[in-house]
Coordinates of N, CA and C and ligand atoms in Angstrom, one line a residue:
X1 N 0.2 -8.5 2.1 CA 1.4 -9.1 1.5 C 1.4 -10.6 1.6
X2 N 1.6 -11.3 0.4 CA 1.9 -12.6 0.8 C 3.0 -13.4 0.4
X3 N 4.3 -13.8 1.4 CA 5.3 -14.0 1.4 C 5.3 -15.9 1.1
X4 N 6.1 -16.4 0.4 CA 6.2 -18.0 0.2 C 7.7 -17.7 0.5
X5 N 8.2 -19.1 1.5 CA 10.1 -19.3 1.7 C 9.9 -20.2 1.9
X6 N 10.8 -20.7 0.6 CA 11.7 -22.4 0.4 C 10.0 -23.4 0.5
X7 N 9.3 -22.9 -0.3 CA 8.3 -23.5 -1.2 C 8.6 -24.8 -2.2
X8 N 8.2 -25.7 -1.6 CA 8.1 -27.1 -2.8 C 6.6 -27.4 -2.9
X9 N 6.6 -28.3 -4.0 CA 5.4 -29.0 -4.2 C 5.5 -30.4 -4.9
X10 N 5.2 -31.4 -4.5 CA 5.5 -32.4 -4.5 C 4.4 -33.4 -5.1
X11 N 4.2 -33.8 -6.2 CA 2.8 -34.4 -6.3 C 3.6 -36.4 -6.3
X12 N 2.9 -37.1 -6.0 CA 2.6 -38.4 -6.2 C 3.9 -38.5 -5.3
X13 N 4.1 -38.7 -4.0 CA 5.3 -38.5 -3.6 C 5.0 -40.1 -3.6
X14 N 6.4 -40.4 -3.1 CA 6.3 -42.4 -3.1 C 6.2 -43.2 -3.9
X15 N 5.7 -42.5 -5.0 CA 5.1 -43.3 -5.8 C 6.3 -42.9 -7.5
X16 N 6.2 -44.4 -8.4 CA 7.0 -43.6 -9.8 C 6.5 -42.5 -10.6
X17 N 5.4 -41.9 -10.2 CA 5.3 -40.8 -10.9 C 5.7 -39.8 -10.4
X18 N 6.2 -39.6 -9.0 CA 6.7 -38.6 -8.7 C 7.0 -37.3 -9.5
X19 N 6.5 -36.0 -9.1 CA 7.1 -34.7 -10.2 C 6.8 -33.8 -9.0
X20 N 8.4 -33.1 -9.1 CA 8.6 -32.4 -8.2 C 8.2 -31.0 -8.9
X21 N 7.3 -30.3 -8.7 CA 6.2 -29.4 -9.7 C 6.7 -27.8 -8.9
X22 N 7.3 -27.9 -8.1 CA 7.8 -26.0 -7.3 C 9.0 -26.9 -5.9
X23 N 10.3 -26.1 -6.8 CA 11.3 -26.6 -6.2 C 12.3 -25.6 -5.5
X24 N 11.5 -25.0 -4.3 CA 12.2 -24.0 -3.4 C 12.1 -22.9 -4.1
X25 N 10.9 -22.5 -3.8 CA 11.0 -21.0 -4.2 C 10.4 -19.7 -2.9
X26 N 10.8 -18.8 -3.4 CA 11.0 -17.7 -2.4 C 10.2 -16.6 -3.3
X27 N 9.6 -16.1 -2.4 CA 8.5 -14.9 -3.2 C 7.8 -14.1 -2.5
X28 N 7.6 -13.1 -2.7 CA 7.0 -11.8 -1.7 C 6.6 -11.1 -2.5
X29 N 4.9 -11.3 -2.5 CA 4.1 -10.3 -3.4 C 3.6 -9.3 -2.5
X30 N 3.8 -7.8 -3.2 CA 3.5 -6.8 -2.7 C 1.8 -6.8 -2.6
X31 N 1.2 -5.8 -2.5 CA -0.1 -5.6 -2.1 C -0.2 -4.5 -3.4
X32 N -1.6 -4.8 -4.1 CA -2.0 -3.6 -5.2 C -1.1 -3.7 -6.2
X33 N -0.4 -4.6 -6.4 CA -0.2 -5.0 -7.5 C -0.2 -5.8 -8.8
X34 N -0.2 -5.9 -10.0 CA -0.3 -7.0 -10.5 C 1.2 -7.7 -11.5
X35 N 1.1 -8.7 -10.8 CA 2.5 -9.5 -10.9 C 2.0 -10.5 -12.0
X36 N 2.8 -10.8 -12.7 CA 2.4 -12.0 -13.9 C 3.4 -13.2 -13.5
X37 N 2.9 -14.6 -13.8 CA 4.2 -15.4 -13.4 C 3.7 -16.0 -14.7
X38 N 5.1 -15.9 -15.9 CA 5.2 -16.8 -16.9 C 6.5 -17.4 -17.0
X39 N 5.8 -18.5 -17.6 CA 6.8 -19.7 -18.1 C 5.9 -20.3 -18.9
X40 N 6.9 -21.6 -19.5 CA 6.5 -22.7 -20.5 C 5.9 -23.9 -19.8
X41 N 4.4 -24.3 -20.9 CA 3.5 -25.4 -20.0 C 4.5 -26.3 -19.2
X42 N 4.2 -26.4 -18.1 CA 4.5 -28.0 -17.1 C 5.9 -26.7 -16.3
X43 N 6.4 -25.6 -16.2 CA 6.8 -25.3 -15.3 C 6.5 -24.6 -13.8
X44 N 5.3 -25.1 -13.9 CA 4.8 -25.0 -12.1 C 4.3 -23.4 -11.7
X45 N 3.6 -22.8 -12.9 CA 2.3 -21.8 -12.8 C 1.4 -22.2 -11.8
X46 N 1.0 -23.0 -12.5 CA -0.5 -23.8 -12.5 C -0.3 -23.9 -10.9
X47 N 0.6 -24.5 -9.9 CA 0.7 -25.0 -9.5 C 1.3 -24.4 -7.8
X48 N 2.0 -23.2 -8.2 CA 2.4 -21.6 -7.5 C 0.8 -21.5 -7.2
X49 N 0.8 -21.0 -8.2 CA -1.1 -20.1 -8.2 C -1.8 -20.8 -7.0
X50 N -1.9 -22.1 -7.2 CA -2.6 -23.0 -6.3 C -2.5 -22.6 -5.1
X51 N -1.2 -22.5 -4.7 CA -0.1 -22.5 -3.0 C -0.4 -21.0 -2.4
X52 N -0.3 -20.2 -3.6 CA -0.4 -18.6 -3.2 C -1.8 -18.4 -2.6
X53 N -2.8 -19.3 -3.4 CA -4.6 -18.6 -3.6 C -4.9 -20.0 -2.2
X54 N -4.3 -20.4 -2.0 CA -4.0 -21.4 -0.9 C -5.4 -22.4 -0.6
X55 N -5.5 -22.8 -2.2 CA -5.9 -24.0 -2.8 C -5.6 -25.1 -2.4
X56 N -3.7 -25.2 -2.3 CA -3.5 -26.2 -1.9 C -2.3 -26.0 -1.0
X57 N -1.6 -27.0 0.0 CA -0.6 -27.1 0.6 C 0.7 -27.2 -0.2
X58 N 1.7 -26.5 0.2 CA 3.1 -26.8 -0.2 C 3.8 -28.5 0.6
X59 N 4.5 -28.6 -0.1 CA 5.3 -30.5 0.6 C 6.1 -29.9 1.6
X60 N 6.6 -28.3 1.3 CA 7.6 -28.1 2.5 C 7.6 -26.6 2.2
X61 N 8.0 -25.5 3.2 CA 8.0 -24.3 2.9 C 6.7 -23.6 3.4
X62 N 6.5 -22.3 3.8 CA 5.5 -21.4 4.4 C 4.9 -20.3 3.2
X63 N 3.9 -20.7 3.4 CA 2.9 -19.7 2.7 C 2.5 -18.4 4.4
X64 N 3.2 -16.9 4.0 CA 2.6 -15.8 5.4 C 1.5 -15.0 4.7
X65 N 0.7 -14.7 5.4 CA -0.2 -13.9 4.4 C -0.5 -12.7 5.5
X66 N -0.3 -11.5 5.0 CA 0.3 -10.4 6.0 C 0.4 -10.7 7.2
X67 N 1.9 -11.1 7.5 CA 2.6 -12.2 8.6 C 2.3 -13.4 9.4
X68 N 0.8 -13.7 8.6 CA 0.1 -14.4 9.5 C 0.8 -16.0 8.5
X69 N 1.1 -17.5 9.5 CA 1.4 -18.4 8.4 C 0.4 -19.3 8.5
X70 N -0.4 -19.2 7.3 CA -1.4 -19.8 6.6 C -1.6 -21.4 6.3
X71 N 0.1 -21.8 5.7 CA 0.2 -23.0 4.9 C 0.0 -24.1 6.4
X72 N 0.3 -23.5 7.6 CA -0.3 -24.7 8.6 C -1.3 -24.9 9.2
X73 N -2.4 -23.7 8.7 CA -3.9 -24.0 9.4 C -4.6 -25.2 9.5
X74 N -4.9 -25.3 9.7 CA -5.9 -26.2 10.1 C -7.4 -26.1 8.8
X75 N -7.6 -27.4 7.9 CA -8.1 -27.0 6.8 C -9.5 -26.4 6.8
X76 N -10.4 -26.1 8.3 CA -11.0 -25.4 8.4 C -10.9 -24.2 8.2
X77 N -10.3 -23.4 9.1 CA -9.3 -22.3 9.1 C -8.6 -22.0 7.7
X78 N -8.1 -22.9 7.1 CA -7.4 -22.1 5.2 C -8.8 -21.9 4.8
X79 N -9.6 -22.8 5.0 CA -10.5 -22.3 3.9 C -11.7 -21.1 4.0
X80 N -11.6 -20.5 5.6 CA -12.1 -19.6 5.7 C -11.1 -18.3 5.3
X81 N -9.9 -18.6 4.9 CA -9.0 -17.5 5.1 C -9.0 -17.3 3.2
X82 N -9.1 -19.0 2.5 CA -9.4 -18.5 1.3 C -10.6 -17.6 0.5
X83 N -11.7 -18.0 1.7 CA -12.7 -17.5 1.0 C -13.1 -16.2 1.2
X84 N -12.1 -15.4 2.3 CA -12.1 -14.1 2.9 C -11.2 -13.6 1.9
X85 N -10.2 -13.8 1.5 CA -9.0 -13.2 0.8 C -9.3 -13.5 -0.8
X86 N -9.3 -14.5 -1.3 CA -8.9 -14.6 -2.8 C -9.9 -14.9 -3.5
X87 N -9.6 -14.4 -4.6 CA -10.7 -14.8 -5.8 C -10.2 -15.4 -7.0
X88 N -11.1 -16.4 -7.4 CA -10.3 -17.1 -8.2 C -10.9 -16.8 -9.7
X89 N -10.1 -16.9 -11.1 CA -10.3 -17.1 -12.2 C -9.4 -18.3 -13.0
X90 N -10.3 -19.3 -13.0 CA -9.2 -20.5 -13.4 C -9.6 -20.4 -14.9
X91 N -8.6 -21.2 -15.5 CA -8.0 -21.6 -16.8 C -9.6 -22.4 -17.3
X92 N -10.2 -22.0 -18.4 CA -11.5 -22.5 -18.9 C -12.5 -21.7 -17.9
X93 N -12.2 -21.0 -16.8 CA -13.0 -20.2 -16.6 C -13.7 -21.1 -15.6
X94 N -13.9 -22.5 -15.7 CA -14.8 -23.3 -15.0 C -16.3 -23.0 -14.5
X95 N -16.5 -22.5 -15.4 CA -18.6 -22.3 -14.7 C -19.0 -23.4 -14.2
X96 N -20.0 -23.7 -14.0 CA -20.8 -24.6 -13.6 C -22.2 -24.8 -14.6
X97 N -22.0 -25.6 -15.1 CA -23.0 -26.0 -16.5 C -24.1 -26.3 -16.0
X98 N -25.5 -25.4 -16.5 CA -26.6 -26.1 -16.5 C -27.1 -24.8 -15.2
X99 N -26.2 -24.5 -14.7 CA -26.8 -23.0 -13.9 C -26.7 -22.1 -14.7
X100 N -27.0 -20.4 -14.6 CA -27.4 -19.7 -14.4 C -26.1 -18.6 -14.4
X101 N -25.6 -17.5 -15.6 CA -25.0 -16.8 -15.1 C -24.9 -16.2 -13.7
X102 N -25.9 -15.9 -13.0 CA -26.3 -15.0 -11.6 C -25.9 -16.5 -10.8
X103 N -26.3 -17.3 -11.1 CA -26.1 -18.8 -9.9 C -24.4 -19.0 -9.9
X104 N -24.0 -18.8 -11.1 CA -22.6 -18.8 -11.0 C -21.7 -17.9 -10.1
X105 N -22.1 -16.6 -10.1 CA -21.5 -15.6 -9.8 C -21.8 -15.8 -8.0
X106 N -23.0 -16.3 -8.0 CA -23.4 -16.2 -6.3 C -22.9 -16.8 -5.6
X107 N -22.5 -18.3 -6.1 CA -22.1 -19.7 -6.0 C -20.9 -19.4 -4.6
X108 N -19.9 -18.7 -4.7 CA -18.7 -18.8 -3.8 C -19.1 -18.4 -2.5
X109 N -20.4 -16.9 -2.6 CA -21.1 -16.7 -1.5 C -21.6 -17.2 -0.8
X110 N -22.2 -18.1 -0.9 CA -23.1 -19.1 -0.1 C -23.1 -19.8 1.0
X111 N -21.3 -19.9 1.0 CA -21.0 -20.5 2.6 C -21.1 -19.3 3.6
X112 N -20.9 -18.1 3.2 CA -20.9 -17.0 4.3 C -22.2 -16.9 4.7
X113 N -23.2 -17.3 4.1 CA -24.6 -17.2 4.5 C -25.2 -15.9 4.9
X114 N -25.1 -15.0 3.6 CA -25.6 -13.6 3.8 C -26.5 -13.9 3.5
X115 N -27.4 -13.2 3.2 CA -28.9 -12.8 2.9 C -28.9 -12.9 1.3
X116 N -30.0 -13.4 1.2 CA -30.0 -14.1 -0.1 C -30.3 -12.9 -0.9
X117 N -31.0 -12.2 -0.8 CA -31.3 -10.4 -1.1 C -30.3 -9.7 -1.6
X118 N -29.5 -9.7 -0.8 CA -28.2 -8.7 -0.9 C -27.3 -9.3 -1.5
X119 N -26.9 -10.5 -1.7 CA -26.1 -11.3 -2.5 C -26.5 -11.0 -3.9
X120 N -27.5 -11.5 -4.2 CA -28.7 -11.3 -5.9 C -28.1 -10.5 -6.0
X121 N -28.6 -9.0 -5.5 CA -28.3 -7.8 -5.6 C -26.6 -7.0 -6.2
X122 N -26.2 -7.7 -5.2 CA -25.0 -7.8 -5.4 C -24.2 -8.2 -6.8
X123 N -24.5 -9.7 -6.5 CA -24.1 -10.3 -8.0 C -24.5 -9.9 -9.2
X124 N -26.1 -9.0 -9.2 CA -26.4 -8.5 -10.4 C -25.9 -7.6 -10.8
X125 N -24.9 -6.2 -9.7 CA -24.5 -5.3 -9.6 C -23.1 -5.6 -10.5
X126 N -22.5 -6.8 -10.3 CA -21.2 -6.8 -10.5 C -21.8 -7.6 -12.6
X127 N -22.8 -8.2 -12.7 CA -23.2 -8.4 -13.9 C -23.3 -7.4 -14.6
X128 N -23.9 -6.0 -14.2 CA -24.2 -4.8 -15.0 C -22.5 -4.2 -15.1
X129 N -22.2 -4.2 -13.8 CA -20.7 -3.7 -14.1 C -20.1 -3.8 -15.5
X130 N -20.0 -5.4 -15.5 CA -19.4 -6.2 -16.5 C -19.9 -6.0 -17.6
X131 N -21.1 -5.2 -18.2 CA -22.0 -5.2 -19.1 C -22.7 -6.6 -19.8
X132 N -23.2 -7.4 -18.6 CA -23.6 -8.3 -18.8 C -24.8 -8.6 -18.3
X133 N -25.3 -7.9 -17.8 CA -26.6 -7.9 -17.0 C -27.6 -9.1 -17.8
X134 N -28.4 -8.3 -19.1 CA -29.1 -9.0 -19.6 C -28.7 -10.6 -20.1
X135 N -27.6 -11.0 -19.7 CA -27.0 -12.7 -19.6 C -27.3 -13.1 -18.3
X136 N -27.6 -12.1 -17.4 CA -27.8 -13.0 -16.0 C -28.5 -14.3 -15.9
X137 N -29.9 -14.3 -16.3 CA -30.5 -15.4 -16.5 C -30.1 -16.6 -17.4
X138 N -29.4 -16.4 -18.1 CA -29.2 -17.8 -19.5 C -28.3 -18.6 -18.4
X139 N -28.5 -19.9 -19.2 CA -27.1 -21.0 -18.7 C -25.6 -20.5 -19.2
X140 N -24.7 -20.7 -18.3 CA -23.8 -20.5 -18.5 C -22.9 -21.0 -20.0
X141 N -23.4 -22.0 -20.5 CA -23.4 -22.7 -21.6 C -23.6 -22.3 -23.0
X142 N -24.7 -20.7 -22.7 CA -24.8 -19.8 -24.1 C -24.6 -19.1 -24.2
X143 N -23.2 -18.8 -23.0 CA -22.8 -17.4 -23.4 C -21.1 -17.7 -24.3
X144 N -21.2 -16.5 -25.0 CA -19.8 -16.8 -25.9 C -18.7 -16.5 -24.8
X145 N -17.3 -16.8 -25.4 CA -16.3 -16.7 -24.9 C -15.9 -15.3 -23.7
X146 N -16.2 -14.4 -24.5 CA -16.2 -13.6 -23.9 C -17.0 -12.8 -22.6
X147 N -18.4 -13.2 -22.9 CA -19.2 -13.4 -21.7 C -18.5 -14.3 -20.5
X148 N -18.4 -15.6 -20.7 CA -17.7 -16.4 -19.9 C -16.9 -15.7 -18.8
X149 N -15.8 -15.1 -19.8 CA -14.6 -15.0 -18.7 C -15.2 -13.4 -17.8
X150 N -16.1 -12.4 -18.2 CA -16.8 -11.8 -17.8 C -17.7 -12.3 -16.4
X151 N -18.2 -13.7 -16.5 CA -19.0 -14.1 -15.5 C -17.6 -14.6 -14.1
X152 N -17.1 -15.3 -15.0 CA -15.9 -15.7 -14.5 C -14.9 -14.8 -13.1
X153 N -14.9 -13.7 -14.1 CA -14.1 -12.5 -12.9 C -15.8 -11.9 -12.2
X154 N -16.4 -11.2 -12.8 CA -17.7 -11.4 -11.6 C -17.8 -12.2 -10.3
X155 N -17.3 -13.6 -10.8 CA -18.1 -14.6 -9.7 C -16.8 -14.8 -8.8
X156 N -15.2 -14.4 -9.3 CA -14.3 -13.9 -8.5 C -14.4 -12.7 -7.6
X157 N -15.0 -12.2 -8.0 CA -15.5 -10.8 -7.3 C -16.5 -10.6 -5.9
X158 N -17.6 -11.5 -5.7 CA -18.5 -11.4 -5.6 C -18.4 -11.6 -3.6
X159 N -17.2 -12.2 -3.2 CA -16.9 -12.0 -1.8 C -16.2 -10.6 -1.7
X160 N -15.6 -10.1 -2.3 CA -14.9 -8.5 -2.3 C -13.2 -9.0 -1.6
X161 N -12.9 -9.9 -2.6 CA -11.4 -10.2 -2.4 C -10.7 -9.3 -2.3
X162 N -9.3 -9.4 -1.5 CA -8.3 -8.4 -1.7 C -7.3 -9.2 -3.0
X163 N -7.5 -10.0 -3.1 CA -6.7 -10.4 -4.1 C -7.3 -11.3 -4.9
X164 N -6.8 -11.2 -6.6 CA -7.6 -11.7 -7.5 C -6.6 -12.8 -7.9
X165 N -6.7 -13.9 -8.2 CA -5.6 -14.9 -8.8 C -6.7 -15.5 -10.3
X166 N -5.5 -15.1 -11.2 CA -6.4 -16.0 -12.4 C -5.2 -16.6 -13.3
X167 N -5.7 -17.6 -13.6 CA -4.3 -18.8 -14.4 C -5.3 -18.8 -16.3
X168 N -3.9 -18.2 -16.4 CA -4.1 -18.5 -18.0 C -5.4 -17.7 -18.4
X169 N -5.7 -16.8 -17.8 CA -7.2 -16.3 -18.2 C -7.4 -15.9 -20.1
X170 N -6.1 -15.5 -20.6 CA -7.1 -15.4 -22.0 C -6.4 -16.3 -23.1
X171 N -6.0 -17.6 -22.2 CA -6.0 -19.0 -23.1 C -7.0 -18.9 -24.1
X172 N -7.1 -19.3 -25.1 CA -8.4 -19.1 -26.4 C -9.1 -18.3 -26.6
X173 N -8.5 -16.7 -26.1 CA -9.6 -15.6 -26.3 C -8.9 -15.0 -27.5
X174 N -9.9 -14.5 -28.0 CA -9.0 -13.5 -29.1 C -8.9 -12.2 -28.8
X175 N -8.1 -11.3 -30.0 CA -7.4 -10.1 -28.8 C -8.8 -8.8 -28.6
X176 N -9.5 -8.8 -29.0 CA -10.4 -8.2 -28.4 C -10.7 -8.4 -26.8
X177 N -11.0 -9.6 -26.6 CA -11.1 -10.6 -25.0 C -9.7 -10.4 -24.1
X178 N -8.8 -10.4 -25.4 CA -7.6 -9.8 -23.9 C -7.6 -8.8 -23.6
X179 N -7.6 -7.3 -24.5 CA -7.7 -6.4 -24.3 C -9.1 -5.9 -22.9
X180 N -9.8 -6.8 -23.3 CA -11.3 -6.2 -22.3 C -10.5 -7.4 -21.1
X181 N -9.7 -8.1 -20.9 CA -9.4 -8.8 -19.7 C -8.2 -7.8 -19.2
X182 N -7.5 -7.0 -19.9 CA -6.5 -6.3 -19.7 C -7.4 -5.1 -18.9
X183 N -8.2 -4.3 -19.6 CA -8.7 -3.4 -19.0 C -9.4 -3.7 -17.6
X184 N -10.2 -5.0 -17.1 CA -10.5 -5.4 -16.3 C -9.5 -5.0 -14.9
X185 N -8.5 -6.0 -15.4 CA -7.1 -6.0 -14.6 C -6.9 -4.4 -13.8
X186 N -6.6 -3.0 -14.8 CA -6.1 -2.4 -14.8 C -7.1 -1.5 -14.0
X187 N -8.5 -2.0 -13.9 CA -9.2 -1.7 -13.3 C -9.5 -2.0 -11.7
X188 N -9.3 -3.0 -11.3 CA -9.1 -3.8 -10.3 C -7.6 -3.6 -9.3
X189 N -6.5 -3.0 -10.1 CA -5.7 -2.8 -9.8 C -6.1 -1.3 -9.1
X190 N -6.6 -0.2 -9.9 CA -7.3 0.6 -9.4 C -8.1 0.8 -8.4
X191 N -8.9 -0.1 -8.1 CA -9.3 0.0 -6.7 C -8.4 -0.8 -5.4
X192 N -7.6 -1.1 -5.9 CA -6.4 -1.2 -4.9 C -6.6 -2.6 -4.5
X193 N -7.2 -3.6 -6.0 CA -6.9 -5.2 -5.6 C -5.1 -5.5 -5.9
X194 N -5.1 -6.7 -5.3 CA -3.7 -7.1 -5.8 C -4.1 -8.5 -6.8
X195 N -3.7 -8.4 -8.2 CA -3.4 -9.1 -9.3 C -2.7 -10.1 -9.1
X196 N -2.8 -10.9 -9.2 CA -1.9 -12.6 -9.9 C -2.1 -13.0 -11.1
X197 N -1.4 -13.2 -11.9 CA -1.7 -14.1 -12.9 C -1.1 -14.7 -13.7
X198 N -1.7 -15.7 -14.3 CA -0.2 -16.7 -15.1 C -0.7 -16.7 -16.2
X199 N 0.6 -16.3 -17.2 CA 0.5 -16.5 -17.9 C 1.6 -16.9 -19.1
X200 N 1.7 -17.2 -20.5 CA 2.5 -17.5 -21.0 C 2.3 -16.5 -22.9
X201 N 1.4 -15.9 -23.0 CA 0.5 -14.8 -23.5 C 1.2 -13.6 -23.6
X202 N 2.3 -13.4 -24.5 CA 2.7 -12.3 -24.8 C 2.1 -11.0 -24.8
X203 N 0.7 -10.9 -24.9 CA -0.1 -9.9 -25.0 C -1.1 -9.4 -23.8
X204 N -0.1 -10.5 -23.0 CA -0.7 -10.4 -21.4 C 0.6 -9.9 -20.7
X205 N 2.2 -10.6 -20.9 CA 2.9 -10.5 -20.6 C 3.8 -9.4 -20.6
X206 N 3.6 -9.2 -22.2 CA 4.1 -7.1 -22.1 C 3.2 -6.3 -22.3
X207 N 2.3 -6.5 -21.5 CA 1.2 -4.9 -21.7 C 1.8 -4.4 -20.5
X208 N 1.3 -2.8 -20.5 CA 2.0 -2.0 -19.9 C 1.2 -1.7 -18.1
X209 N 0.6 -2.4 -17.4 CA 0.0 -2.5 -16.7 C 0.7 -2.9 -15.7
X210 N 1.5 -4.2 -16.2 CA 2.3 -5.4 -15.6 C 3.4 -4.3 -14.0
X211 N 2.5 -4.8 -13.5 CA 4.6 -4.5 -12.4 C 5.0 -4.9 -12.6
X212 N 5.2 -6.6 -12.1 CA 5.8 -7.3 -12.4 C 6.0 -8.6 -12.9
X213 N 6.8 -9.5 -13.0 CA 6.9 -10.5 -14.3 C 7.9 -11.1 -13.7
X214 N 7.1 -12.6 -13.0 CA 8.0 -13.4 -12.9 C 7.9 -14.6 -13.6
X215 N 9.7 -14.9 -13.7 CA 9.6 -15.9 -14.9 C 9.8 -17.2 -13.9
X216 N 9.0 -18.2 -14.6 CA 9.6 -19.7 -14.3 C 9.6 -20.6 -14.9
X217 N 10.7 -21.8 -14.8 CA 11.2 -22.5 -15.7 C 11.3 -23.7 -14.5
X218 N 10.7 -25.0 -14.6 CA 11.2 -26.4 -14.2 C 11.2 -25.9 -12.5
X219 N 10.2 -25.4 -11.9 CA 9.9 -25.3 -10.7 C 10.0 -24.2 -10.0
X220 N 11.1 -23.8 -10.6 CA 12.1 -22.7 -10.2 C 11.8 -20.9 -10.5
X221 N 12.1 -19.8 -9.9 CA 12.4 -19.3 -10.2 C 13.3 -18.4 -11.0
X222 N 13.1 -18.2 -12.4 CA 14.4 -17.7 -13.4 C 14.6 -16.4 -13.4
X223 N 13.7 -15.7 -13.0 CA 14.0 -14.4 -13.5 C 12.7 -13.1 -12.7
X224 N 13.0 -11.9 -12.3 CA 12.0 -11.5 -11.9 C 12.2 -10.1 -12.2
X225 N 11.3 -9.5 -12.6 CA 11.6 -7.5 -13.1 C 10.5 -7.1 -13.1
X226 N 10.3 -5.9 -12.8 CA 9.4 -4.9 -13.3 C 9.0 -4.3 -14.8
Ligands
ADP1 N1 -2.4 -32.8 -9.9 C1 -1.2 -33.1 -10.4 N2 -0.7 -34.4 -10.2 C2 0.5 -34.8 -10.7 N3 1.3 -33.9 -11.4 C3 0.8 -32.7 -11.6 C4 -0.4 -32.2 -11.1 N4 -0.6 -30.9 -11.5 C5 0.5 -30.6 -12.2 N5 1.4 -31.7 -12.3 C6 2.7 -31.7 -12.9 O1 3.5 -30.7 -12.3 C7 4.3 -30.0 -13.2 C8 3.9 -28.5 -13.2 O2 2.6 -28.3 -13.7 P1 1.8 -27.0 -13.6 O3 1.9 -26.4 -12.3 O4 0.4 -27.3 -14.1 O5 2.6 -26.1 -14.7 P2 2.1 -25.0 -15.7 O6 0.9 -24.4 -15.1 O7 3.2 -24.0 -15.7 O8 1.8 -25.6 -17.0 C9 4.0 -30.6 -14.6 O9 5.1 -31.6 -14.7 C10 2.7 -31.3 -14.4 O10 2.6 -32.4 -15.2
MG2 MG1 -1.0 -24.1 -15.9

């Protein structure tokens, strides 16, 4: 379970650009679920996602991650706890150009320093999954859109996260690409991951998968339902 209370986020503090980007929020995500958080660009998605997948620090407020509180570790310590727990799928997918779908996918592995055998292995397993095997080898650079976000949740995958966080995942896909991200989801939910994701994607936001749906507007939380 991972609980956030009286959550802010505070970018350029001190300074005139100040933007107070998550302004006290309160939230308890269940476990094996998948929750959507939409709102309109610049209302502090982007920016939750961050604090939850604990990317980054809140200005004020506790991130607990099954009761344990995370947001004051020691950044040694978050970042072993990020790389045990979460998996990320960011907005553009972010590959790494000029590798290797399989180098991509391995990439997050590599500080655990397993065996370089079983990782391959591994990551090739979750390539076939995805019906992408025969892309393992190309650059990341020729595969189409939909390959992409394919490699993308793969190389989310590839530590065996309990929880998946992905922002905006089918920005620019067309609906074929959501539908096979939707199925993904629904699948992952199935093996008893817990889901995040932001979105503002009608076709992400009422499909019937969703638990739940929270809305945000200007930092805040507006609205929250099943
Ligand atoms: N790294 C950053 N530095 C300064 N301001 C930022 C940064 N990231 C986001 N913001 C600002 O914080 C607000 C919320 O942004 P964001 O979390 O990206 O919202 P969303 O994902 O809903 O579009 C916006 O006003 C945005 O301009
Ligand atoms: Mg965003």
């Amino acid at each position: 379970m991972i609980e956030l209370t009286g959550i802010t986020k505070i970018y350029n503090e001190n300074r005139p650009n100040r933007v107070e980007a998550v302004r006290g929020v309160d939230l308890t995500l269940a476990d094996r679920a998948l929750t959507v958080l939409r709102g309109p660009s610049g209302s502090g998605k982007t920016t939750l996602l961050t604090l939850i997948g604990c990317l980054a620090r809140p200005t004020s407020g506790r991130v607990r991650l099954d009761g344990e509180i995370v947001s004051a570790l020691p950044e040694r310590f978050l970042t072993e706890v990020r790389r045990r727990t979460f998996g990320f799928v960011f907005q553009k997918f972010n590959l790494i150009r000029g590798l290797t779908a399989l180098d991509n996918v391995m990439l997050p592995a590599f500080p655990l320093g397993l065996p370089h055998a079983r990782l391959r292995t591994r990551a090739l397993e979750l390539l076939d999954h995805f019906g992408i095997l025969e892309r393992a080898g190309l650059p990341v650079e020729n595969l189409s859109g939909g390959e992409a976000q394919r490699v993308a949740i793969a190389r989310a995958l590839i530590n065996d996260p309990a929880v998946i966080v992905a922002d905006e995942p089918t920005a620019n896909l067309d609906g074929a690409r959501v539908e096979q991200f939707l199925a993904i989801a629904a699948e992952l939910k199935a093996r008893g991951k817990t889901v995040i994701v932001t979105s503002h994607d009608p076709r992400i936001t009422e499909a019937a998968i969703v638990d739940r749906l929270v809305g945000m507007a200007d930092g805040r939380i507006v609205g929250d339902g099943s």
